[in-house]
């Protein structure tokens, strides 16, 4: 006799994860290397500021919004922050996840307790739903948003929701929910290189270029 | 090592503190006991409540103890591990706690009855008692002869 | 040889590099750039969301510069660009963008959207979709020596006036001097006082300078229109004149896009470093101030505020200099909201001012400035770009607002210390 | 052959008082989450169960399940209960052997046709009958034959319930579970390697008193297999606090921290090990410092390694990851090269424009 839920879990942890890892890693590298190989022309203008330093600085400083920006777009900015922070707390500080990363890379760090993880998860999901709402309701975002954007946002929320349900045994068979959780992660990894999820990696390049362009002129960035 | 044992102690304390938080299950149990007492008085109908069937922590136990108090009878059974059978300060309401030979609590009950069955000598055991006593007497007789 | 969609697409193709690729890879369509845009702010029309204005560039990038996009195109899922697409984008790219650069500052992933608009205009202009007024200006500038046509006679007479007014001699084409002064057409035609102002300040400071009779005009409609061939042609005139005279430095005038064209784009347009340095007039004045060579006496008691030209502050890095200078001569200097790096555009930069079709949008955009000025209620607005100066003056008048507008250089000259 | 109840006699012989038995039944009732009033009924059912009511078949097994029940030096009540109801046919325990033993089985089957309970431990090899046979009868035949007249079957241990260790990859004997063969009888699975003795007794008691208990989708009595070990683990507070042992001998391990990272399968394993425990409630594997292996779940041998964290990938991820690194960089360089070529071509195709060629040609009208 087989436990179909366990079989699904093993499929999600086994062959499907392998495939997802292949697509995820190779896809991301393709996208990044392709940009780097393209390169840019040497700038002949005489630099006034320090382009390289400011480029690197901007990678970090652009994390904070300009004063007043929050008032104009509270849901997008606050929701965006909370979603990202919550997502990364749940992803990177939950010990079973650390164990996964350790298995993949050999890197490991201490985790935090369940109260923090679960609060972060709940808050991130609420923030994600708020982002979804504003995408749907706000005319600016609605006009910019493609169906893939909606899909990607929903796919990003699924691991949080399924993970929470599985760990807390809210409903369904916990093994099945765990299988769904890993399945949702596999799917997220597979779509990652083909969608705007790539910003998770390319944002640093974009901010660097922005900072270095402005920095050359001695302008703020 | 010191740190980890400190944190261990902290955690054990924490664990106990959390484990002993009252769940709020004591008051409904108490009203159930009152009702059961009514049945015992009216129809001599006993009731057994299994405290293992619901979440019931040390905190809940404390509430129960505060309300019920201690009564007149306190018996210890030695039957494959100890059992404590105690009449509470409310006559007709008994605590029956079974432990295994290692002393781990196996089951906890509240019995609303005149006397818990487990206290009574079972007829099978009495029969065996009769046999044993007879044997001992005859042995004694043999020895004196 | 004429403009075609194909030529436009090819021009877009030429513009894509690693920064562009990283920008498009990073955009999450958050829409935060919308609120940074003066046109969106004043119309609340989502079509003016900045990132939407570079959609064609994005399509070329996706179709031709990504492996996955290539596969998509091969499967027939690519999104090719047609003549209609260019037509549709024209008003977004030219009428509703002053290339002010505010969107570049707020993008959370750091996309330089303004730079991509500049690139977008390469494609638009090559496809024949630049506004006719800008094309006209380009023609006049190519044939003559300024976007207003031939200003040779005008400059001669304005310099003569300045000499007469100040009693200081100004020589054309004088070799061996340190600085070459270049003006904007707007200054020559509308605000010639700046010539005398510079003459007085430089005389006091002991700065040696001249004006080229061949290349005395610094604006570059090629940069506004977004055509590097035209821009290169125009900037080459200045570079050649400056190198011929052998000056150490060229002074970029109080003009926003001229500063961009001359200092930052120019070397890349001609593909080499200059044999001279470019400084903005305000940078130079602040340097003279620091060296003690620019001294003033007395202060203007009017309530004065300062308007930051986008291309000089936000996209040019000159922020503190004008404020240090202004504080020397203004007793009652008050900043508007968002002043400095995040100042709002005068409403007509980036070629919008010349574009008649964009008139309504421009007026709408100015309402934001109007509210800001009303809040501060200044007697005088000082700026360091002749085109901002011109735009504000006209817009204030159109809106029945009685506020004087002045150039910073003139203002400094007015309070120049007379003692030796 | 007598079918009079044996348990009271055996209790008497071993000096176990009926009071002890009642106490045991009370705890058993509580364990099964049955109403406390049921305790006397259970006691009565166990005491009066006719013998032989049970035929115990052992197939591809290690005797661990039998061992678990009879492990203690002092006779436990579980042992007495099992002995009293199932001794008639049990290879390991019965006194008779050879033909006499088989005869006992056949007689019991005939006499109690349709009423007896079959307990099976061990899996059944399908590849070759000779892999496991008793008295010349293959396990398959014996199971089919015995099951035919059974009222119900209890598959004791993970081997009988789900195939267990014999079925582990590559399953050399073609081992299957009882439920893979018998489809027309109620089957109660009591998995575990071995199952907890008290759980076995409780299931038996429930069967004798009330019939087949409520089963989950894997045929396990819900009373004992509804919650995961993780849910009731005494180390759970450490999991919740994020404190994990990194190796079996580190300070964390000594401090009793969670064993998740050392491969504990508690979160996906349903059983009452953490509450009922083993060896007269002395301990259970996690309390002894080792993670749960997940022995009450199907395929537990093949579910990704005993010492790998549950969250770690279970497949060929290392090779895949390395391949992805190489392929990604190579394809990225290729893609970048194509992009550069595209740009170079565009630059070569560039038509130099001047102010007079910025307009479209007047369309001929």
PDB file of C-alpha atoms in Angstrom, chain C residues 268-362:
ATOM      1  CA  UNK C 268      30.359  59.982 -26.177  1.00  0.00           C
ATOM      2  CA  UNK C 269      28.767  61.420 -29.310  1.00  0.00           C
ATOM      3  CA  UNK C 270      32.168  62.167 -30.833  1.00  0.00           C
ATOM      4  CA  UNK C 271      33.655  59.015 -29.331  1.00  0.00           C
ATOM      5  CA  UNK C 272      36.633  60.579 -27.582  1.00  0.00           C
ATOM      6  CA  UNK C 273      37.639  62.692 -24.631  1.00  0.00           C
ATOM      7  CA  UNK C 274      37.726  66.466 -25.098  1.00  0.00           C
ATOM      8  CA  UNK C 275      40.928  68.437 -25.171  1.00  0.00           C
ATOM      9  CA  UNK C 276      39.330  70.779 -22.638  1.00  0.00           C
ATOM     10  CA  UNK C 277      37.130  70.643 -19.583  1.00  0.00           C
ATOM     11  CA  UNK C 278      33.499  71.687 -19.371  1.00  0.00           C
ATOM     12  CA  UNK C 279      32.211  73.608 -16.366  1.00  0.00           C
ATOM     13  CA  UNK C 280      28.821  75.050 -15.732  1.00  0.00           C
ATOM     14  CA  UNK C 281      28.768  78.797 -15.178  1.00  0.00           C
ATOM     15  CA  UNK C 282      27.315  78.298 -11.687  1.00  0.00           C
ATOM     16  CA  UNK C 283      30.010  75.766 -10.813  1.00  0.00           C
ATOM     17  CA  UNK C 284      32.592  78.333 -11.875  1.00  0.00           C
ATOM     18  CA  UNK C 285      30.958  81.135  -9.911  1.00  0.00           C
ATOM     19  CA  UNK C 286      30.870  78.963  -6.813  1.00  0.00           C
ATOM     20  CA  UNK C 287      34.509  78.099  -7.316  1.00  0.00           C
ATOM     21  CA  UNK C 288      35.369  81.796  -7.572  1.00  0.00           C
ATOM     22  CA  UNK C 289      33.367  82.359  -4.422  1.00  0.00           C
ATOM     23  CA  UNK C 290      35.339  79.684  -2.614  1.00  0.00           C
ATOM     24  CA  UNK C 291      38.592  81.204  -3.838  1.00  0.00           C
ATOM     25  CA  UNK C 292      37.500  84.604  -2.582  1.00  0.00           C
ATOM     26  CA  UNK C 293      37.422  86.015  -6.066  1.00  0.00           C
ATOM     27  CA  UNK C 294      33.686  86.589  -6.107  1.00  0.00           C
ATOM     28  CA  UNK C 295      32.643  89.082  -3.491  1.00  0.00           C
ATOM     29  CA  UNK C 296      29.300  90.755  -3.134  1.00  0.00           C
ATOM     30  CA  UNK C 297      27.946  93.584  -1.126  1.00  0.00           C
ATOM     31  CA  UNK C 298      24.388  94.189  -0.116  1.00  0.00           C
ATOM     32  CA  UNK C 299      21.465  91.827  -0.357  1.00  0.00           C
ATOM     33  CA  UNK C 300      18.177  91.662  -2.144  1.00  0.00           C
ATOM     34  CA  UNK C 301      15.415  92.072   0.407  1.00  0.00           C
ATOM     35  CA  UNK C 302      12.755  90.459  -1.769  1.00  0.00           C
ATOM     36  CA  UNK C 303      11.374  87.089  -0.833  1.00  0.00           C
ATOM     37  CA  UNK C 304      13.291  84.871  -3.213  1.00  0.00           C
ATOM     38  CA  UNK C 305      12.926  81.235  -4.104  1.00  0.00           C
ATOM     39  CA  UNK C 306      15.028  79.074  -6.364  1.00  0.00           C
ATOM     40  CA  UNK C 307      13.938  76.808  -9.205  1.00  0.00           C
ATOM     41  CA  UNK C 308      16.295  73.874  -9.826  1.00  0.00           C
ATOM     42  CA  UNK C 309      16.612  73.050 -13.520  1.00  0.00           C
ATOM     43  CA  UNK C 310      16.279  69.264 -13.855  1.00  0.00           C
ATOM     44  CA  UNK C 311      19.210  68.796 -16.189  1.00  0.00           C
ATOM     45  CA  UNK C 312      21.538  70.861 -14.043  1.00  0.00           C
ATOM     46  CA  UNK C 313      20.627  69.656 -10.584  1.00  0.00           C
ATOM     47  CA  UNK C 314      18.926  66.275 -10.625  1.00  0.00           C
ATOM     48  CA  UNK C 315      20.650  65.051 -13.773  1.00  0.00           C
ATOM     49  CA  UNK C 316      23.668  67.325 -13.562  1.00  0.00           C
ATOM     50  CA  UNK C 317      24.748  67.207  -9.929  1.00  0.00           C
ATOM     51  CA  UNK C 318      24.810  70.971  -9.336  1.00  0.00           C
ATOM     52  CA  UNK C 319      22.759  71.393  -6.196  1.00  0.00           C
ATOM     53  CA  UNK C 320      24.589  73.154  -3.395  1.00  0.00           C
ATOM     54  CA  UNK C 321      26.483  75.648  -5.577  1.00  0.00           C
ATOM     55  CA  UNK C 322      23.534  77.868  -6.548  1.00  0.00           C
ATOM     56  CA  UNK C 323      22.290  77.906  -2.959  1.00  0.00           C
ATOM     57  CA  UNK C 324      25.654  79.029  -1.621  1.00  0.00           C
ATOM     58  CA  UNK C 325      25.700  81.810  -4.197  1.00  0.00           C
ATOM     59  CA  UNK C 326      22.118  82.828  -3.635  1.00  0.00           C
ATOM     60  CA  UNK C 327      22.616  83.056   0.106  1.00  0.00           C
ATOM     61  CA  UNK C 328      25.321  85.665  -0.557  1.00  0.00           C
ATOM     62  CA  UNK C 329      22.870  88.017  -2.215  1.00  0.00           C
ATOM     63  CA  UNK C 330      19.413  87.085  -0.954  1.00  0.00           C
ATOM     64  CA  UNK C 331      18.291  88.126   2.477  1.00  0.00           C
ATOM     65  CA  UNK C 332      15.025  86.256   2.358  1.00  0.00           C
ATOM     66  CA  UNK C 333      15.677  82.971   0.545  1.00  0.00           C
ATOM     67  CA  UNK C 334      12.875  80.437   0.901  1.00  0.00           C
ATOM     68  CA  UNK C 335      12.804  76.979  -0.653  1.00  0.00           C
ATOM     69  CA  UNK C 336       9.694  75.501  -2.259  1.00  0.00           C
ATOM     70  CA  UNK C 337       8.529  72.010  -1.415  1.00  0.00           C
ATOM     71  CA  UNK C 338      10.654  69.283  -3.049  1.00  0.00           C
ATOM     72  CA  UNK C 339      13.385  71.824  -3.807  1.00  0.00           C
ATOM     73  CA  UNK C 340      16.782  70.479  -4.719  1.00  0.00           C
ATOM     74  CA  UNK C 341      17.276  67.048  -6.202  1.00  0.00           C
ATOM     75  CA  UNK C 342      13.570  66.269  -6.377  1.00  0.00           C
ATOM     76  CA  UNK C 343      12.395  69.614  -7.704  1.00  0.00           C
ATOM     77  CA  UNK C 344       9.613  69.536 -10.259  1.00  0.00           C
ATOM     78  CA  UNK C 345      10.295  70.487 -13.856  1.00  0.00           C
ATOM     79  CA  UNK C 346       9.359  73.979 -15.091  1.00  0.00           C
ATOM     80  CA  UNK C 347       6.821  72.006 -17.190  1.00  0.00           C
ATOM     81  CA  UNK C 348       8.343  72.476 -20.626  1.00  0.00           C
ATOM     82  CA  UNK C 349      11.835  70.963 -20.731  1.00  0.00           C
ATOM     83  CA  UNK C 350      13.006  68.165 -22.985  1.00  0.00           C
ATOM     84  CA  UNK C 351      11.493  69.717 -26.112  1.00  0.00           C
ATOM     85  CA  UNK C 352       7.970  70.000 -24.701  1.00  0.00           C
ATOM     86  CA  UNK C 353       8.149  73.796 -24.773  1.00  0.00           C
ATOM     87  CA  UNK C 354       8.640  73.931 -28.518  1.00  0.00           C
ATOM     88  CA  UNK C 355       5.987  71.317 -29.154  1.00  0.00           C
ATOM     89  CA  UNK C 356       2.716  73.133 -29.830  1.00  0.00           C
ATOM     90  CA  UNK C 357       0.709  69.934 -29.696  1.00  0.00           C
ATOM     91  CA  UNK C 358       1.783  69.559 -26.064  1.00  0.00           C
ATOM     92  CA  UNK C 359       0.457  72.988 -25.043  1.00  0.00           C
ATOM     93  CA  UNK C 360      -2.437  71.731 -22.906  1.00  0.00           C
ATOM     94  CA  UNK C 361      -0.319  69.145 -21.162  1.00  0.00           C
ATOM     95  CA  UNK C 362       2.299  71.748 -20.463  1.00  0.00           C
TER      96      UNK C 362
END
